[in-house]
C-alpha positions as CSV (number, residue, x, y, z in Angstrom):
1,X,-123.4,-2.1,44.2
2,X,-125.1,-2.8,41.3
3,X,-127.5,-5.8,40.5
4,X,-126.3,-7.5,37.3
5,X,-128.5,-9.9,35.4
6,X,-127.8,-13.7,35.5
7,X,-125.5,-14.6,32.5
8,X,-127.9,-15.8,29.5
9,X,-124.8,-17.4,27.6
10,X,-122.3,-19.8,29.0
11,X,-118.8,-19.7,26.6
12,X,-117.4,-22.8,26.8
13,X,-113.8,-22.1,25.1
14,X,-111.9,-25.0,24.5
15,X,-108.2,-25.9,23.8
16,X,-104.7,-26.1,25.0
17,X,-102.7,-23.8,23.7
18,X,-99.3,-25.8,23.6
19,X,-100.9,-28.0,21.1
20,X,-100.7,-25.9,18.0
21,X,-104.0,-25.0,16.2
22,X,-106.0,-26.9,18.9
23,X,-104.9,-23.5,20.4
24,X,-107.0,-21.5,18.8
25,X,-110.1,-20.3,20.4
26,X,-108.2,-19.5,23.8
27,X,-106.1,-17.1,21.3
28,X,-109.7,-15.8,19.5
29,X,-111.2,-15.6,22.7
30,X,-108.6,-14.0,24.3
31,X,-108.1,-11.1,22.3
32,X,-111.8,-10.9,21.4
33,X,-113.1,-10.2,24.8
34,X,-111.6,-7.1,25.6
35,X,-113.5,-5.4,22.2
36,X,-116.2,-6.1,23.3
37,X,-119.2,-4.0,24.9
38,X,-119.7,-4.1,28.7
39,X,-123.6,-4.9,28.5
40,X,-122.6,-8.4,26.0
41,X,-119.7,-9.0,28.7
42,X,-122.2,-8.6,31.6
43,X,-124.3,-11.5,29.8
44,X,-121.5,-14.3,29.8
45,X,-120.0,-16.5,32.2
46,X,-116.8,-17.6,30.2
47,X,-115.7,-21.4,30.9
48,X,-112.0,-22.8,30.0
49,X,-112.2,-26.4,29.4
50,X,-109.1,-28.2,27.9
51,X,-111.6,-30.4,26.2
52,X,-115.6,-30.5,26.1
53,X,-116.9,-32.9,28.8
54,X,-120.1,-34.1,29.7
55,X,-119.9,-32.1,33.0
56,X,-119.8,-28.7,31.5
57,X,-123.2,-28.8,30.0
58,X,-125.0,-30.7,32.8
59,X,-125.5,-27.5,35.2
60,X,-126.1,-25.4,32.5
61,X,-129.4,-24.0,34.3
62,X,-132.6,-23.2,32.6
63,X,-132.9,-20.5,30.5
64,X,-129.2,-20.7,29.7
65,X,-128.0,-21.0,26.5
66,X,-124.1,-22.4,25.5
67,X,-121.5,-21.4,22.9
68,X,-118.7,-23.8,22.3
69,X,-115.8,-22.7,20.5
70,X,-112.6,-25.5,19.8
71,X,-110.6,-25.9,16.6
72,X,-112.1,-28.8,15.3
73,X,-111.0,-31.5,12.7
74,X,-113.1,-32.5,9.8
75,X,-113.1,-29.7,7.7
76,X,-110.6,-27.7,5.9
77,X,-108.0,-26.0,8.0
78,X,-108.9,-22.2,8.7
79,X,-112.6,-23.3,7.6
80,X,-115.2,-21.8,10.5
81,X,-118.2,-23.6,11.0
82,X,-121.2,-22.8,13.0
83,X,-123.5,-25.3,13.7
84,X,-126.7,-25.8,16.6
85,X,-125.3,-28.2,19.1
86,X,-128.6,-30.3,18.9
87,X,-128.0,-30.5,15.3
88,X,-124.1,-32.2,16.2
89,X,-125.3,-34.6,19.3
90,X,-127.5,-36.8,17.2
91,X,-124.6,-37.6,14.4
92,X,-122.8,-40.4,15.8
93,X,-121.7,-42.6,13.0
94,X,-121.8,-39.5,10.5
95,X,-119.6,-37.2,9.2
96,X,-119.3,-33.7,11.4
97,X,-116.9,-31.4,12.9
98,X,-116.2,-32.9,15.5
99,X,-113.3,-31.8,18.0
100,X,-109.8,-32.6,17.8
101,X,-109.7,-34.5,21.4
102,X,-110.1,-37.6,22.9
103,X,-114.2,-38.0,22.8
104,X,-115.3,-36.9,19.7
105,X,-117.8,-33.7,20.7
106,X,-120.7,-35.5,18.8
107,X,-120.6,-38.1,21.7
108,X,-120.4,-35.7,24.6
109,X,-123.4,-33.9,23.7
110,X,-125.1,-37.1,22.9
111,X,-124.4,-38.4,26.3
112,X,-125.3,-35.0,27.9
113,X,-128.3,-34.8,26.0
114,X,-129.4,-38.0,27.8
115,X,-127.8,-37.4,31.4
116,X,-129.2,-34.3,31.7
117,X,-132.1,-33.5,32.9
118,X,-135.0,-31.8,29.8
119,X,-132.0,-32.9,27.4
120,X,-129.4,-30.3,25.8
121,X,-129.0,-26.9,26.6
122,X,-129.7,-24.5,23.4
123,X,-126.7,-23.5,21.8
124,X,-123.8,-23.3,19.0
125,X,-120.6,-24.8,18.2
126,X,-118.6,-22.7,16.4
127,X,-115.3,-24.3,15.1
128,X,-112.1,-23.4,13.4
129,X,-110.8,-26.2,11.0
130,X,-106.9,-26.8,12.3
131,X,-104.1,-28.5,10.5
132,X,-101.5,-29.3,13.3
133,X,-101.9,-30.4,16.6
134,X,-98.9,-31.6,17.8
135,X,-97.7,-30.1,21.5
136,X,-95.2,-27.3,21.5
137,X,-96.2,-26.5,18.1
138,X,-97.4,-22.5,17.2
139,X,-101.0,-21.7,15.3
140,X,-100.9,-22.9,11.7
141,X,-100.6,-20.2,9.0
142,X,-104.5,-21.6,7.6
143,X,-106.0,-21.1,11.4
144,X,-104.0,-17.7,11.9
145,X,-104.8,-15.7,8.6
146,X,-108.6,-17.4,9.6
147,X,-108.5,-15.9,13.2
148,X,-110.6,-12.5,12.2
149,X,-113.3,-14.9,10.4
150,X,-113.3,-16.9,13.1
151,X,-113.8,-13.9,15.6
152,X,-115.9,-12.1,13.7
153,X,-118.3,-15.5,13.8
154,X,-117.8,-15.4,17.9
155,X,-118.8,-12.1,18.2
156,X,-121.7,-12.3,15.8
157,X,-123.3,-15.2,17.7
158,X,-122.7,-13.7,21.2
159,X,-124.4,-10.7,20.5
160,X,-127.3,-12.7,18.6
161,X,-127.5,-15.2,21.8
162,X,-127.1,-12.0,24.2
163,X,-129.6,-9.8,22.4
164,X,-126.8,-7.3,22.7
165,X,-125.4,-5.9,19.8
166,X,-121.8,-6.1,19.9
167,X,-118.5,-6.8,18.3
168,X,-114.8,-5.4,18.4
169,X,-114.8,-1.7,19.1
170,X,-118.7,-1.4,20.3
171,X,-120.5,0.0,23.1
């Protein structure tokens, strides 16, 4: 049996999709994997969460680095956004993309940052601006003609965070 490395990136893909465009980086995520090359896929553990919480970045071990992808509200529907998470977590009070649930994502990395332990994990956020995100409701026509950007941002910052070039149809 093989040895594989450790995974150097921890996807944290967030979302439900019966709630419309809050939907949509399970739906980018989900049809993005499989285009991707085996050595980038070998380098990521890939985490659901419904919404970010606290808990998913505090065992983020050493050496780890985090992507979070959510729709997010704040900027202009089908608008991607990539920002460093350590550049979000200090903006409480600001304006940022924030995500569209419950605890704005600003707060959960500012509370991570202090409860865990040598502060946040390195990392992105990339986000898809959403217009509708009401339950039962399908991707709105801004996120879905958006989807490719949005993908083509995913794939761009794994393969940057991997050191593995990749992308849809490599390796």
């Amino acid at each position: 049996m093989p040895h594989l490395a450790p995974p150097s990136v921890r996807l944290l893909v967030c979302g439900n999709a019966d709630r419309g465009d809050d939907g949509a980086a399970l739906s980018a995520v989900a049809t993005l994997l499989p285009t991707m090359p085996a050595p980038l896929l070998e380098r990521i553990e890939v985490r659901r969460c419904g919404q970010l919480r606290v808990e998913d970045l505090l065992d983020v071990p050493p050496g780890e680095v985090t992507l979070i992808v959510d729709a997010a509200v704040g900027v202009p529907p089908g608008h991607v956004v990539s920002l460093p998470i350590a550049d979000i977590a200090p903006a409480l009070g600001t304006a940022a993309p924030r995500s569209s649930h419950e605890l704005p994502i600003d707060q959960v990395l500012s509370l991570a940052s202090t409860l865990r332990t040598g502060g946040l994990p390195p990392g992105t956020f990339i986000g898809i601006g959403g217009r509708r995100f009401g339950y039962g409701r399908p991707l709105s026509r801004s996120v879905r003609l958006a989807m490719s950007g949005f993908q083509r941002a995913i794939a761009g910052e794994l393969a940057r965070l991997t050191h593995v070039p990749g992308g849809p149809g490599a390796g």
